[in-house]
Structures are given as structure tokens and as C-alpha cells.
Short mmCIF file of C-alpha atoms in Angstrom, two decimals:
data_model
loop_
_atom_site.label_atom_id
_atom_site.label_comp_id
_atom_site.label_asym_id
_atom_site.label_seq_id
_atom_site.Cartn_x
_atom_site.Cartn_y
_atom_site.Cartn_z
CA MET Z 969 -21.98 -4.44 1.46
CA ALA Z 970 -20.44 -1.07 2.76
CA GLN Z 971 -16.97 -0.73 4.07
CA LYS Z 972 -16.88 -1.12 7.83
CA THR Z 973 -15.81 2.27 9.06
CA SER Z 974 -12.88 2.24 11.61
CA ASP Z 975 -12.72 3.91 14.79
CA TYR Z 976 -9.18 4.93 14.10
CA ASP Z 977 -8.42 8.36 15.22
CA LEU Z 978 -6.71 10.34 12.09
CA SER Z 979 -5.17 13.01 14.60
CA GLY Z 980 -3.04 10.13 15.33
CA ILE Z 981 -1.45 10.18 11.99
CA PRO Z 982 1.96 12.13 11.74
CA LYS Z 983 1.86 15.53 9.90
CA ASN Z 984 4.41 17.58 8.28
CA SER Z 985 4.91 21.14 8.49
CA LYS Z 986 2.01 22.02 6.39
CA GLY Z 987 -0.59 19.67 7.95
CA GLY Z 988 -0.29 16.95 5.59
CA VAL Z 989 0.40 13.50 5.92
CA LEU Z 990 4.17 13.08 7.40
CA VAL Z 991 6.41 11.08 4.84
CA THR Z 992 9.69 10.38 6.11
CA ASP Z 993 13.10 10.13 4.14
CA ALA Z 994 13.05 6.45 4.81
CA GLU Z 995 9.81 5.99 3.50
CA ILE Z 996 10.60 7.84 0.44
CA ALA Z 997 13.84 5.52 0.02
CA ALA Z 998 11.80 2.50 0.57
CA ALA Z 999 9.32 3.47 -1.90
CA PHE Z 1000 11.58 4.47 -4.56
CA ARG Z 1001 13.31 1.36 -4.33
CA PHE Z 1002 10.10 -0.53 -4.65
CA PHE Z 1003 8.94 1.34 -7.69
CA ASP Z 1004 12.20 1.36 -9.52
CA THR Z 1005 11.78 -2.22 -10.65
CA ASP Z 1006 14.73 -2.07 -13.17
CA GLY Z 1007 17.22 -0.20 -10.93
CA SER Z 1008 17.69 2.56 -13.37
CA GLY Z 1009 17.40 5.44 -10.76
CA HIS Z 1010 14.02 6.59 -12.24
CA VAL Z 1011 10.62 5.47 -11.77
CA SER Z 1012 8.90 5.48 -15.04
CA THR Z 1013 4.92 4.91 -15.90
CA ALA Z 1014 5.84 1.53 -16.92
CA ASN Z 1015 7.38 0.69 -13.71
CA LEU Z 1016 4.57 2.12 -11.78
CA ARG Z 1017 2.34 -0.06 -13.86
CA LYS Z 1018 4.39 -3.13 -13.03
CA ARG Z 1019 4.01 -2.59 -9.34
CA LEU Z 1020 0.52 -1.10 -9.16
CA GLY Z 1021 -0.88 -3.28 -11.79
CA VAL Z 1022 -0.94 -6.20 -9.42
CA PHE Z 1023 -3.24 -4.28 -6.97
CA TYR Z 1024 -5.19 -2.08 -9.52
CA LYS Z 1025 -5.73 -4.00 -12.69
CA ASP Z 1026 -8.00 -1.42 -14.48
CA MET Z 1027 -6.33 1.65 -13.40
CA PRO Z 1028 -6.76 4.21 -16.19
CA ALA Z 1029 -3.77 5.91 -17.93
CA LYS Z 1030 -4.72 9.28 -16.32
CA ASP Z 1031 -4.22 8.14 -12.92
CA TYR Z 1032 -0.78 6.93 -13.54
CA ARG Z 1033 -0.10 10.22 -15.17
CA PHE Z 1034 -1.19 11.97 -11.89
CA LEU Z 1035 0.92 9.70 -9.81
CA MET Z 1036 3.84 10.70 -12.02
CA ASN Z 1037 3.08 14.24 -11.66
CA ASN Z 1038 2.84 14.54 -15.37
CA LYS Z 1039 6.41 13.78 -15.88
CA PRO Z 1040 7.93 10.53 -18.09
CA ASP Z 1041 10.06 9.66 -14.99
CA LEU Z 1042 10.75 10.43 -11.34
CA THR Z 1043 13.91 10.37 -9.48
CA GLU Z 1044 14.06 9.96 -5.84
CA ALA Z 1045 14.61 13.78 -5.56
CA ASP Z 1046 11.64 14.32 -7.54
CA LEU Z 1047 9.74 12.01 -5.36
CA LYS Z 1048 10.91 13.57 -2.23
CA GLU Z 1049 9.98 17.04 -3.74
CA LEU Z 1050 6.37 15.85 -4.37
CA LEU Z 1051 5.89 14.10 -1.01
CA MET Z 1052 7.40 15.73 1.37
CA ASN Z 1053 5.42 18.98 1.81
CA ASN Z 1054 2.19 17.59 0.92
CA GLU Z 1055 -1.00 19.30 2.41
CA VAL Z 1056 -3.11 15.85 2.23
CA LYS Z 1057 -5.48 16.11 5.25
CA ASP Z 1058 -7.81 13.34 6.73
CA PHE Z 1059 -5.87 10.45 4.83
CA ASP Z 1060 -5.22 7.28 6.39
CA PRO Z 1061 -2.47 5.49 4.35
CA VAL Z 1062 -2.95 2.22 5.92
CA GLN Z 1063 -6.71 2.17 5.08
CA GLU Z 1064 -5.91 3.19 1.75
CA ALA Z 1065 -3.51 0.16 1.27
CA PHE Z 1066 -6.00 -2.17 2.78
CA LYS Z 1067 -8.44 -1.28 0.30
CA CYS Z 1068 -6.12 -3.22 -2.10
CA PHE Z 1069 -6.80 -6.33 -0.20
CA ASP Z 1070 -10.45 -5.92 0.04
CA PRO Z 1071 -11.95 -4.53 -3.16
CA GLU Z 1072 -15.34 -5.43 -2.31
CA ASN Z 1073 -15.33 -3.52 0.64
CA THR Z 1074 -16.43 -5.97 3.27
CA GLY Z 1075 -13.88 -5.01 6.00
CA PHE Z 1076 -11.66 -7.74 5.66
CA VAL Z 1077 -8.93 -9.24 3.29
CA ASP Z 1078 -10.35 -11.10 0.37
CA ILE Z 1079 -8.86 -14.51 0.11
CA GLU Z 1080 -9.12 -14.81 -3.75
CA THR Z 1081 -7.54 -11.30 -4.22
CA LEU Z 1082 -4.70 -12.46 -1.75
CA LYS Z 1083 -4.10 -15.51 -3.97
CA GLU Z 1084 -4.13 -13.50 -6.97
CA MET Z 1085 -1.55 -11.08 -5.78
CA PHE Z 1086 0.72 -13.77 -4.65
CA SER Z 1087 0.52 -15.30 -8.24
CA ASN Z 1088 0.79 -11.91 -9.70
CA ILE Z 1089 4.01 -10.86 -7.92
CA GLY Z 1090 5.66 -14.36 -8.97
CA CYS Z 1091 5.09 -16.49 -5.89
CA GLY Z 1092 2.84 -18.99 -7.85
CA GLU Z 1093 -0.12 -20.64 -6.53
CA VAL Z 1094 -0.74 -20.59 -2.93
CA SER Z 1095 -1.70 -23.80 -1.63
CA ASP Z 1096 -4.68 -23.71 0.88
CA ALA Z 1097 -2.41 -24.69 3.95
CA ASP Z 1098 0.15 -21.59 3.04
CA LEU Z 1099 -3.13 -19.51 2.92
CA ALA Z 1100 -4.07 -20.99 6.35
CA ILE Z 1101 -0.77 -19.83 7.90
CA LEU Z 1102 -1.16 -16.43 6.27
CA ILE Z 1103 -4.46 -15.54 7.54
CA GLU Z 1104 -3.73 -17.11 11.16
CA THR Z 1105 -0.34 -14.92 11.06
CA GLY Z 1106 -2.16 -11.73 10.15
CA ASP Z 1107 -5.29 -12.42 12.18
CA VAL Z 1108 -4.45 -10.45 15.28
CA ASP Z 1109 -7.73 -10.69 17.03
CA LYS Z 1110 -8.02 -14.45 16.18
CA ASP Z 1111 -11.65 -14.14 14.60
CA GLY Z 1112 -10.42 -16.01 11.39
CA LYS Z 1113 -10.33 -13.02 9.00
CA ILE Z 1114 -7.82 -9.99 8.40
CA SER Z 1115 -9.63 -7.01 9.22
CA LEU Z 1116 -8.26 -3.46 8.66
CA GLU Z 1117 -7.40 -3.30 12.66
CA ASP Z 1118 -5.63 -6.74 11.95
CA PHE Z 1119 -3.71 -5.18 9.05
CA ARG Z 1120 -2.68 -2.04 11.14
CA GLY Z 1121 -1.39 -4.72 13.95
CA MET Z 1122 0.81 -6.56 11.40
CA LEU Z 1123 2.29 -2.95 10.14
CA ALA Z 1124 3.10 -1.89 13.65
CA PHE Z 1125 4.78 -5.30 14.52
CA ASN Z 1126 6.87 -4.94 11.18
CA GLU Z 1127 7.88 -1.47 12.29
CA ALA Z 1128 8.70 -2.61 15.82
CA ASN Z 1129 10.65 -5.69 14.38
CA PRO Z 1130 12.36 -4.77 11.30
CA PRO Z 1131 13.77 -7.74 9.10
CA PRO Z 1132 17.47 -8.02 9.59
CA PHE Z 1133 18.16 -7.87 5.85
#
């Protein structure tokens, strides 16, 4: 089944001075902390594999090298230099992130993928009751499934209501 297309207007995605996708200092810092799994102040290919392998099981080594800018490791300053002045246009980062949860391109979060991701990040097996709560919480339009637009709604809610930690 083909991916359901979104009516999302890409012109609403904030742009940097070169017309690429705007990436803020706070987003870079958060991404760096997420990928620096050992707290070393450097992100290595192994760190990247540890985090991205949850979502992309069969990602080729060349793609990891590309993401690492063909370097053995990256500092937060390296990541900032790489991302701040990008020229990536017509790119929807939320839609790209959603693809991790919708590997069959159905337009909805795949329940088995969601269960597997929770297990892979160390949360153990998700019970059917917990899964139902996750879906109900993420299902903004209340159709019983989590669509890309529901996913956008969850992210917007989280931006407006940051956690207290």
C-alpha cells in the first residue's frame, strides 16, 4: 500500500539563512545528548548504531559513514557545524521520523513495530493494556490509529508542555 500523502505545507517548516531546514542550538544539544550514549562528549559510529539500530535494523555501513560525515567521531561543535547551515529543502523532519514507526508505508503507526521498539530500548514487553493506552494517548483524531497528523499533534503538544526534568 502506498504511503498516504500529507496535506502538510512544507513552506511552514522554519528555514535557516541558506533556505535549508532550521536546526536550533537546543535541538542540536538534545540530539547530541541522545546519541552520546556513553557520555564521552563524542558521538561514534557505535553510538549511532546503538540508537538508530532500534529504528533501522538493516542500515548499511555506508549510511552510518554518511551520517558521521566520514569521520570516526563527532563532537557537539562538529554536529552544529554540519547541521546549522544545511541547504536541505523540501524536507519534513516529522514525516521522516514517522517513517520509523510506519515501515510498511500504511500512513499509520505499526503496532508490532511500536512493541518491538519499546523492547529494543529496554522497556521490555509492552502489554496489550499498555499498548492500548499508548494508542489512545497518541490518537489525536480518535480514529483508533496513530497517523502522521496525530504524530504531529503529539510533537506539538510536547513542545507546548515540556517535561519538568
